[in-house]
Tab-separated table of C-alpha atoms in Angstrom:
chain	number	residue	atom	x	y	z
A	30	MET	CA	0.011	0.084	0.089
A	31	ARG	CA	2.779	2.460	0.849
A	32	ARG	CA	4.591	1.577	-2.500
A	33	LEU	CA	1.291	2.469	-4.424
A	34	GLY	CA	0.872	5.646	-2.468
A	35	LEU	CA	-2.521	4.780	-0.973
A	36	GLY	CA	-3.762	7.237	1.553
A	37	ALA	CA	-6.425	5.089	2.994
A	38	TYR	CA	-7.310	1.416	3.489
A	39	ARG	CA	-10.799	0.009	4.052
A	40	PHE	CA	-10.821	-3.298	5.903
A	41	SER	CA	-13.483	-5.423	7.537
A	42	ILE	CA	-13.416	-6.704	11.075
A	43	ALA	CA	-14.495	-10.329	11.542
A	44	TRP	CA	-17.216	-10.568	14.054
A	45	PRO	CA	-16.373	-14.202	15.013
A	46	ARG	CA	-12.789	-13.187	15.692
A	47	ILE	CA	-13.930	-10.652	18.329
A	48	LEU	CA	-16.918	-12.457	19.830
A	49	PRO	CA	-16.786	-16.139	18.790
A	50	GLU	CA	-20.219	-16.882	20.222
A	51	GLY	CA	-21.639	-13.583	18.903
A	52	THR	CA	-22.031	-11.986	22.356
A	53	GLY	CA	-20.364	-12.356	25.723
A	54	ALA	CA	-16.856	-13.552	25.976
A	55	VAL	CA	-14.313	-11.383	24.037
A	56	ASN	CA	-11.409	-13.022	22.156
A	57	GLN	CA	-8.583	-10.663	23.013
A	58	ALA	CA	-6.313	-12.192	20.491
A	59	GLY	CA	-8.734	-11.089	17.835
A	60	LEU	CA	-8.710	-7.515	19.012
A	61	ASP	CA	-4.880	-7.663	19.241
A	62	PHE	CA	-4.724	-8.552	15.508
A	63	TYR	CA	-6.683	-5.436	14.542
A	64	ASP	CA	-4.620	-3.368	17.026
A	65	ARG	CA	-1.534	-4.330	15.145
A	66	LEU	CA	-3.207	-3.761	11.744
A	67	VAL	CA	-4.301	-0.245	12.717
A	68	ASP	CA	-0.984	0.668	14.251
A	69	ALA	CA	0.874	-0.618	11.062
A	70	LEU	CA	-1.439	1.423	8.822
A	71	LEU	CA	-0.943	4.597	10.815
A	72	ALA	CA	2.816	4.067	10.864
A	73	ALA	CA	2.798	3.867	7.068
A	74	GLY	CA	0.724	7.087	6.767
A	75	ILE	CA	-2.409	5.210	5.742
A	76	ARG	CA	-5.788	6.115	7.133
A	77	PRO	CA	-7.757	3.179	8.431
A	78	PHE	CA	-11.444	2.806	7.471
A	79	ALA	CA	-13.114	0.083	9.458
A	80	THR	CA	-16.097	-1.909	8.362
A	81	LEU	CA	-17.899	-3.942	11.119
A	82	TYR	CA	-20.064	-6.400	9.132
A	83	HIS	CA	-18.974	-7.957	5.863
A	84	TRP	CA	-21.271	-10.987	6.076
A	85	ASP	CA	-19.377	-13.094	8.539
A	86	LEU	CA	-22.012	-13.828	11.113
A	87	PRO	CA	-20.933	-15.912	14.110
A	88	GLN	CA	-22.339	-19.439	13.633
A	89	ASP	CA	-23.933	-19.389	17.089
A	90	LEU	CA	-26.092	-16.458	16.114
A	91	GLN	CA	-27.039	-18.134	12.885
A	92	ASP	CA	-28.090	-21.143	14.881
A	93	ARG	CA	-30.299	-18.932	16.945
A	94	GLY	CA	-32.079	-17.538	13.846
A	95	GLY	CA	-29.650	-15.159	12.143
A	96	TRP	CA	-30.714	-11.808	10.850
A	97	PRO	CA	-34.512	-12.584	10.658
A	98	VAL	CA	-34.529	-12.427	14.455
A	99	ARG	CA	-34.232	-9.131	16.388
A	100	SER	CA	-31.681	-10.393	18.844
A	101	THR	CA	-29.093	-10.401	16.079
A	102	ALA	CA	-29.349	-6.690	15.628
A	103	LEU	CA	-28.880	-6.225	19.420
A	104	ALA	CA	-25.837	-8.530	19.402
A	105	PHE	CA	-24.293	-6.476	16.502
A	106	ALA	CA	-24.566	-3.378	18.713
A	107	GLU	CA	-22.550	-5.219	21.376
A	108	PHE	CA	-19.828	-6.208	18.882
A	109	ALA	CA	-19.713	-2.605	17.689
A	110	ALA	CA	-19.231	-1.343	21.230
A	111	VAL	CA	-16.507	-3.818	22.006
A	112	THR	CA	-14.649	-3.033	18.834
A	113	ALA	CA	-14.975	0.643	19.053
A	114	ALA	CA	-13.813	0.745	22.719
A	115	ARG	CA	-10.597	-0.915	21.585
A	116	LEU	CA	-9.887	0.816	18.258
A	117	GLY	CA	-11.884	4.097	18.468
A	118	ASP	CA	-8.935	6.019	19.823
A	119	ARG	CA	-7.182	5.621	16.475
A	120	VAL	CA	-9.761	4.700	13.942
A	121	THR	CA	-11.923	7.740	13.097
A	122	ASP	CA	-13.757	6.369	9.975
A	123	TRP	CA	-16.278	3.620	10.467
A	124	PHE	CA	-18.863	1.736	8.436
A	125	THR	CA	-21.513	-0.465	10.082
A	126	VAL	CA	-23.096	-2.992	7.604
A	127	ASN	CA	-21.704	-3.656	4.171
A	128	GLU	CA	-24.109	-4.449	1.388
A	129	PRO	CA	-27.167	-5.514	3.454
A	130	LEU	CA	-28.853	-6.305	0.225
A	131	CYS	CA	-26.553	-9.369	-0.113
A	132	SER	CA	-27.233	-10.570	3.310
A	133	ALA	CA	-31.030	-10.262	3.051
A	134	TRP	CA	-31.963	-10.611	-0.541
A	135	ILE	CA	-29.224	-12.955	-1.809
A	136	GLY	CA	-28.872	-14.846	1.415
A	137	TYR	CA	-32.457	-15.354	2.355
A	138	LEU	CA	-34.423	-14.715	-0.873
A	139	ASP	CA	-32.314	-15.926	-3.779
A	140	GLY	CA	-30.447	-18.481	-1.751
A	141	ARG	CA	-27.252	-17.837	-3.706
A	142	MET	CA	-25.225	-16.707	-0.657
A	143	ALA	CA	-25.116	-17.784	2.960
A	144	PRO	CA	-27.280	-18.975	4.628
A	145	GLY	CA	-28.653	-20.214	1.270
A	146	ILE	CA	-32.364	-19.847	2.154
A	147	ARG	CA	-35.168	-18.954	-0.207
A	148	ASP	CA	-38.009	-17.542	1.832
A	149	LEU	CA	-39.359	-13.974	1.499
A	150	SER	CA	-40.997	-14.271	4.869
A	151	LEU	CA	-37.394	-14.450	6.308
A	152	ALA	CA	-35.774	-12.105	3.856
A	153	VAL	CA	-37.965	-9.121	4.715
A	154	PRO	CA	-37.334	-9.363	8.577
A	155	ALA	CA	-33.634	-9.884	7.839
A	156	SER	CA	-33.486	-6.614	5.818
A	157	HIS	CA	-35.102	-4.734	8.696
A	158	HIS	CA	-32.869	-6.157	11.312
A	159	LEU	CA	-29.757	-5.388	9.235
A	160	LEU	CA	-30.850	-1.758	8.971
A	161	LEU	CA	-31.771	-1.668	12.644
A	162	GLY	CA	-28.403	-3.210	13.431
A	163	HIS	CA	-26.757	-0.341	11.511
A	164	GLY	CA	-28.551	2.279	13.585
A	165	LEU	CA	-27.758	0.564	16.887
A	166	ALA	CA	-24.179	-0.008	15.872
A	167	ALA	CA	-23.641	3.592	14.764
A	168	ALA	CA	-24.800	4.770	18.208
A	169	ALA	CA	-22.514	2.259	19.884
A	170	VAL	CA	-19.436	3.306	17.813
A	171	ARG	CA	-20.079	6.962	18.799
A	172	ALA	CA	-20.655	6.078	22.438
A	173	HIS	CA	-17.695	3.907	23.013
A	174	SER	CA	-14.884	5.539	20.921
A	175	ALA	CA	-12.258	7.515	22.741
A	176	GLY	CA	-11.942	10.042	19.911
A	177	PRO	CA	-14.061	11.702	17.333
A	178	VAL	CA	-15.594	9.340	14.713
A	179	GLN	CA	-17.341	9.420	11.552
A	180	VAL	CA	-19.933	6.633	10.951
A	181	GLY	CA	-22.168	5.432	8.102
A	182	ALA	CA	-23.387	2.468	6.144
A	183	VAL	CA	-22.309	0.872	2.914
A	184	LEU	CA	-24.806	0.025	0.145
A	185	ASN	CA	-24.307	-1.713	-3.143
A	186	LEU	CA	-26.635	0.249	-5.560
A	187	SER	CA	-27.379	-0.183	-9.240
A	188	PRO	CA	-29.190	2.060	-11.795
A	189	CYS	CA	-32.224	0.192	-13.006
A	190	GLU	CA	-33.415	0.575	-16.559
A	191	PRO	CA	-36.230	-1.007	-18.479
A	192	ALA	CA	-35.283	-3.401	-21.271
A	193	SER	CA	-37.971	-1.829	-23.504
A	194	ASP	CA	-40.501	0.954	-23.542
A	195	SER	CA	-43.371	-1.427	-22.716
A	196	PRO	CA	-45.347	-0.459	-19.642
A	197	ALA	CA	-44.664	-3.828	-18.121
A	198	ASP	CA	-40.750	-3.343	-18.433
A	199	VAL	CA	-40.988	0.316	-17.180
A	200	ALA	CA	-42.948	-0.899	-14.095
A	201	ALA	CA	-40.406	-3.699	-13.710
A	202	ALA	CA	-37.571	-1.252	-13.609
A	203	ARG	CA	-39.352	0.736	-10.954
A	204	ARG	CA	-39.604	-2.452	-8.793
A	205	ALA	CA	-36.066	-3.335	-9.446
A	206	ASP	CA	-34.997	0.095	-8.228
A	207	GLY	CA	-37.151	-0.372	-5.145
A	208	HIS	CA	-35.614	-3.730	-4.386
A	209	ALA	CA	-32.011	-2.768	-5.022
A	210	ASN	CA	-31.905	0.975	-4.015
A	211	ARG	CA	-34.950	2.584	-2.438
A	212	TRP	CA	-35.749	-0.224	0.179
A	213	TRP	CA	-32.292	0.671	1.748
A	214	LEU	CA	-31.900	4.336	1.037
A	215	ASP	CA	-35.397	5.446	2.065
A	216	PRO	CA	-35.297	4.280	5.737
A	217	LEU	CA	-31.774	5.368	6.141
A	218	TYR	CA	-32.732	8.862	5.135
A	219	GLY	CA	-35.837	9.055	7.302
A	220	ARG	CA	-38.502	8.155	4.743
A	221	GLY	CA	-39.475	4.738	5.998
A	222	TYR	CA	-39.902	1.732	3.749
A	223	PRO	CA	-41.276	2.537	0.250
A	224	SER	CA	-44.904	1.844	0.190
A	225	ASP	CA	-44.840	0.337	-3.376
A	226	MET	CA	-42.367	-2.236	-2.279
A	227	LEU	CA	-44.365	-3.191	0.740
A	228	ASP	CA	-47.116	-3.936	-1.807
A	229	VAL	CA	-44.707	-5.993	-3.967
A	230	TYR	CA	-43.431	-8.050	-1.049
A	231	GLY	CA	-46.791	-8.409	0.692
A	232	ILE	CA	-44.919	-8.757	4.008
A	233	GLU	CA	-44.650	-6.083	6.650
A	234	PRO	CA	-41.170	-5.735	8.171
A	235	PRO	CA	-41.252	-6.207	11.926
A	236	VAL	CA	-41.032	-2.627	12.878
A	237	ARG	CA	-41.349	-1.760	16.505
A	238	PRO	CA	-41.911	1.760	17.985
A	239	GLY	CA	-38.717	3.759	17.604
A	240	ASP	CA	-37.145	1.447	15.035
A	241	LEU	CA	-37.392	3.750	12.005
A	242	GLU	CA	-35.867	6.614	14.082
A	243	VAL	CA	-32.921	4.383	14.999
A	244	ILE	CA	-32.392	3.394	11.423
A	245	ALA	CA	-32.540	7.054	10.332
A	246	THR	CA	-29.846	8.154	12.819
A	247	PRO	CA	-27.959	10.800	10.865
A	248	MET	CA	-24.923	9.383	9.087
A	249	ASP	CA	-21.609	11.245	8.766
A	250	HIS	CA	-20.981	9.536	5.382
A	251	ILE	CA	-22.356	6.782	3.203
A	252	GLY	CA	-20.481	4.204	1.245
A	253	LEU	CA	-21.346	3.419	-2.337
A	254	ASN	CA	-20.356	-0.002	-3.798
A	255	TYR	CA	-20.881	-0.036	-7.610
A	256	TYR	CA	-20.255	-2.809	-10.037
A	257	PHE	CA	-23.041	-2.843	-12.631
A	258	ARG	CA	-26.378	-1.460	-13.776
A	259	GLN	CA	-29.554	-3.533	-14.104
A	260	VAL	CA	-31.405	-3.610	-17.406
A	261	VAL	CA	-34.557	-5.466	-16.568
A	262	THR	CA	-37.621	-7.075	-18.082
A	263	ASP	CA	-40.945	-7.974	-16.353
A	264	ASP	CA	-40.995	-11.484	-14.970
A	265	PRO	CA	-44.463	-12.146	-13.594
A	266	THR	CA	-43.797	-15.716	-12.580
A	267	GLY	CA	-40.473	-14.793	-10.763
A	268	VAL	CA	-39.843	-14.243	-7.081
A	269	ALA	CA	-40.129	-10.642	-5.769
A	270	PRO	CA	-39.538	-8.167	-7.197
A	271	ARG	CA	-40.611	-10.202	-10.349
A	272	THR	CA	-37.973	-8.907	-12.670
A	273	SER	CA	-35.170	-10.453	-14.664
A	274	MET	CA	-31.901	-8.951	-15.735
A	275	ILE	CA	-31.005	-9.223	-19.353
A	276	SER	CA	-27.691	-9.076	-21.143
A	277	VAL	CA	-27.476	-6.740	-24.149
A	278	PRO	CA	-25.314	-7.729	-27.167
A	279	ASP	CA	-21.988	-5.877	-27.533
A	280	TRP	CA	-21.585	-5.162	-23.864
A	281	THR	CA	-18.177	-5.600	-22.427
A	282	LEU	CA	-18.511	-8.189	-19.602
A	283	THR	CA	-16.037	-8.760	-16.796
A	284	ASP	CA	-15.038	-12.302	-15.663
A	285	MET	CA	-18.051	-12.065	-13.295
A	286	GLY	CA	-20.394	-11.639	-16.277
A	287	TRP	CA	-21.069	-8.084	-15.152
A	288	GLU	CA	-21.475	-5.210	-17.717
A	289	VAL	CA	-18.814	-2.434	-17.686
A	290	HIS	CA	-20.948	0.638	-17.441
A	291	ALA	CA	-19.088	3.597	-15.898
A	292	ASP	CA	-21.907	6.051	-16.445
A	293	GLY	CA	-23.928	4.221	-13.749
A	294	LEU	CA	-21.395	5.264	-11.161
A	295	GLU	CA	-21.793	8.917	-12.077
A	296	HIS	CA	-25.619	8.519	-11.971
A	297	LEU	CA	-25.632	7.022	-8.465
A	298	LEU	CA	-23.207	9.577	-7.044
A	299	VAL	CA	-25.402	12.460	-8.329
A	300	ARG	CA	-28.575	10.747	-7.204
A	301	LEU	CA	-27.281	10.416	-3.606
A	302	SER	CA	-26.701	13.973	-3.453
A	303	ASP	CA	-29.696	15.327	-5.364
A	304	GLU	CA	-32.372	12.906	-4.264
A	305	TYR	CA	-31.221	12.058	-0.683
A	306	GLY	CA	-29.124	15.003	0.345
A	307	ALA	CA	-26.016	12.916	1.141
A	308	GLN	CA	-23.276	15.239	2.491
A	309	ARG	CA	-20.300	12.960	2.129
A	310	VAL	CA	-20.030	9.924	-0.072
A	311	TYR	CA	-17.226	7.372	-0.367
A	312	VAL	CA	-17.026	4.913	-3.330
A	313	THR	CA	-16.137	2.094	-1.014
A	314	GLU	CA	-15.957	-0.637	-3.617
A	315	ASN	CA	-15.579	-0.475	-7.394
A	316	GLY	CA	-13.631	-2.951	-9.484
A	317	SER	CA	-13.526	-5.716	-11.933
A	318	ALA	CA	-12.449	-9.384	-12.233
A	319	TRP	CA	-10.443	-10.685	-15.235
A	320	PRO	CA	-8.556	-13.896	-15.920
A	321	ASP	CA	-5.127	-12.484	-14.900
A	322	GLU	CA	-1.972	-14.484	-15.494
A	323	VAL	CA	1.644	-13.737	-14.610
A	324	GLY	CA	3.607	-13.549	-17.834
A	325	LEU	CA	7.033	-15.031	-18.518
A	326	ASP	CA	8.611	-11.698	-17.679
A	327	GLY	CA	6.989	-11.735	-14.272
A	328	ARG	CA	4.515	-8.976	-15.113
A	329	VAL	CA	0.713	-8.986	-14.996
A	330	GLU	CA	-0.613	-6.992	-17.900
A	331	ASP	CA	-4.329	-6.416	-17.128
A	332	LYS	CA	-5.287	-3.738	-19.580
A	333	GLU	CA	-9.012	-4.475	-19.099
A	334	ARG	CA	-8.831	-3.619	-15.458
A	335	THR	CA	-6.761	-0.516	-16.167
A	336	ASP	CA	-9.386	0.685	-18.696
A	337	TYR	CA	-12.152	-0.057	-16.156
A	338	LEU	CA	-10.338	1.883	-13.405
A	339	GLU	CA	-9.798	4.936	-15.681
A	340	GLN	CA	-13.402	4.970	-16.951
A	341	HIS	CA	-14.866	4.812	-13.424
A	342	LEU	CA	-12.528	7.468	-12.034
A	343	ASP	CA	-13.596	9.726	-14.934
A	344	ALA	CA	-17.134	8.972	-13.979
A	345	CYS	CA	-16.359	10.060	-10.377
A	346	ALA	CA	-14.901	13.332	-11.714
A	347	ARG	CA	-17.936	14.096	-13.798
A	348	ALA	CA	-20.156	13.566	-10.758
A	349	VAL	CA	-17.988	15.867	-8.647
A	350	GLN	CA	-18.322	18.523	-11.346
A	351	GLN	CA	-22.217	18.160	-10.937
A	352	GLY	CA	-21.925	18.679	-7.146
A	353	ALA	CA	-21.598	15.158	-5.795
A	354	PRO	CA	-19.928	15.300	-2.426
A	355	LEU	CA	-17.386	12.595	-3.109
A	356	ALA	CA	-14.814	12.257	-0.390
A	357	GLY	CA	-12.847	9.363	-1.509
A	358	TYR	CA	-12.522	6.202	-3.735
A	359	PHE	CA	-11.456	2.712	-2.718
A	360	ALA	CA	-10.789	0.263	-5.576
A	361	TRP	CA	-11.914	-3.364	-5.036
A	362	SER	CA	-9.714	-4.845	-4.264
A	363	LEU	CA	-6.062	-4.314	-3.217
A	364	LEU	CA	-5.267	-8.040	-3.395
A	365	ASP	CA	-6.776	-11.038	-5.180
A	366	ASN	CA	-8.766	-12.648	-2.448
A	367	PHE	CA	-11.678	-15.024	-1.472
A	368	GLU	CA	-14.637	-14.011	-3.365
A	369	TRP	CA	-17.320	-15.827	-1.287
A	370	SER	CA	-19.090	-18.508	-3.332
A	371	TYR	CA	-16.634	-18.016	-6.190
A	372	GLY	CA	-13.684	-18.980	-3.863
A	373	TYR	CA	-10.398	-17.990	-5.381
A	374	ALA	CA	-11.594	-18.369	-8.965
A	375	ARG	CA	-12.182	-14.687	-9.560
A	376	ARG	CA	-9.408	-12.124	-9.382
A	377	PHE	CA	-10.256	-8.501	-8.592
A	378	GLY	CA	-6.948	-7.376	-7.176
A	379	LEU	CA	-4.634	-4.500	-8.203
A	380	VAL	CA	-2.004	-6.910	-6.815
A	381	HIS	CA	-1.777	-10.484	-8.001
A	382	VAL	CA	-1.529	-13.204	-5.340
A	383	ASP	CA	0.032	-16.529	-6.148
A	384	TYR	CA	-1.953	-18.494	-3.627
A	385	PRO	CA	0.391	-21.485	-3.098
A	386	THR	CA	3.338	-19.260	-2.313
A	387	GLN	CA	1.587	-16.072	-1.300
A	388	ARG	CA	3.856	-14.108	-3.592
A	389	ARG	CA	2.517	-10.655	-4.408
A	390	THR	CA	3.005	-9.008	-7.801
A	391	ILE	CA	1.687	-5.480	-8.528
A	392	LYS	CA	-0.325	-5.661	-11.662
A	393	SER	CA	-0.209	-3.054	-14.463
A	394	SER	CA	-3.456	-1.632	-13.077
A	395	GLY	CA	-1.793	-1.154	-9.740
A	396	TYR	CA	1.050	0.828	-11.177
A	397	ARG	CA	-1.480	2.980	-13.129
A	398	TYR	CA	-3.493	3.593	-9.903
A	399	ALA	CA	-0.325	4.758	-8.277
A	400	ASP	CA	0.359	7.118	-11.103
A	401	ILE	CA	-3.184	8.504	-10.858
A	402	ILE	CA	-2.795	8.981	-7.144
A	403	ARG	CA	0.604	10.743	-7.505
A	404	ALA	CA	-0.776	13.083	-10.168
A	405	HIS	CA	-3.823	13.833	-8.121
A	406	ARG	CA	-1.748	14.751	-5.089
A	407	ASP	CA	0.620	16.876	-7.203
A	408	ARG	CA	-2.380	18.933	-8.413
A	409	SER	CA	-3.749	19.213	-4.928
A	410	VAL	CA	-0.584	20.618	-3.349
A	411	PRO	CA	-0.289	24.497	-3.567
A	412	ALA	CA	2.629	25.646	-5.612
A	413	ASN	CA	4.375	27.408	-2.596
A	414	THR	CA	4.412	24.255	-0.345
């Protein structure tokens, strides 16, 4: 990171490392690990950004019902308090939940991610308790940190467009937007759950008095993860929200099968500012997977990733010119890593990892990123300093 000139590093704190049973006994060795990480980052001049929940729920809590039950949100607040009490004297920038859409919709509705359940009657409560957990954890971080902190949530958002001008597809795009974007943004910004999506799901989230106020606790920043837009068609026989994504010919697709569409990032940054009044936004994840290989010369020439990076940074610049309050950009990811159900088969890193040997090789995209960072800093420094 220091070689690349990174000014900040966003990392996630593993809940099972800190509270192996989800609540109660604290594993001090786990906290010691993050102590060393934070100290090493600061010593290298790198600002730590901590994320509390990136989908690794302690198994004991899952066995007791997981996110569909309210007690998990309360346990999350306990985890946040313990962690902030240890690191909040040095970590000033915090995110609570990362991509709650994935935990609720993909974990409990689509069943494609842990815990692999397909049940809307569980997915809707899970979504509510993830948002409630955010609000409770934000309060806990603020209460237990020794120094001043900035706290917010991270959402993965997608522009949703109809596949055709037909009324059915236009309505489908509206439902897709509600499912992917408004269901999360509206309650966080004090609007409650969107009524049209309550009709789509046909299930009321288990809101208790005061819950919506906790969820809408003012955020100091919001994190935006962006990978692709959704072009959708009506799917009357499908599960909620009864839409299907389509692939359009001539799209450039990453190794994940995701469209490269940088304009979507510009659109979302402007929307967060114009529609929701976000005061500080970080692009907390943005990146692409490609079938990288180390060449005979020892280099990793990943032109596709370099092009992707440049296009999306250009989109960020256009959004800023329109008034978007962009405070920073984090590429996903620094290293090739474990990509959930894909295992190690998808490489997102700016740095190649040879898994058997753990050898790290900075890819061409990493060197280009370093050049962009250096040029940006040079333009930002006044001439007389």
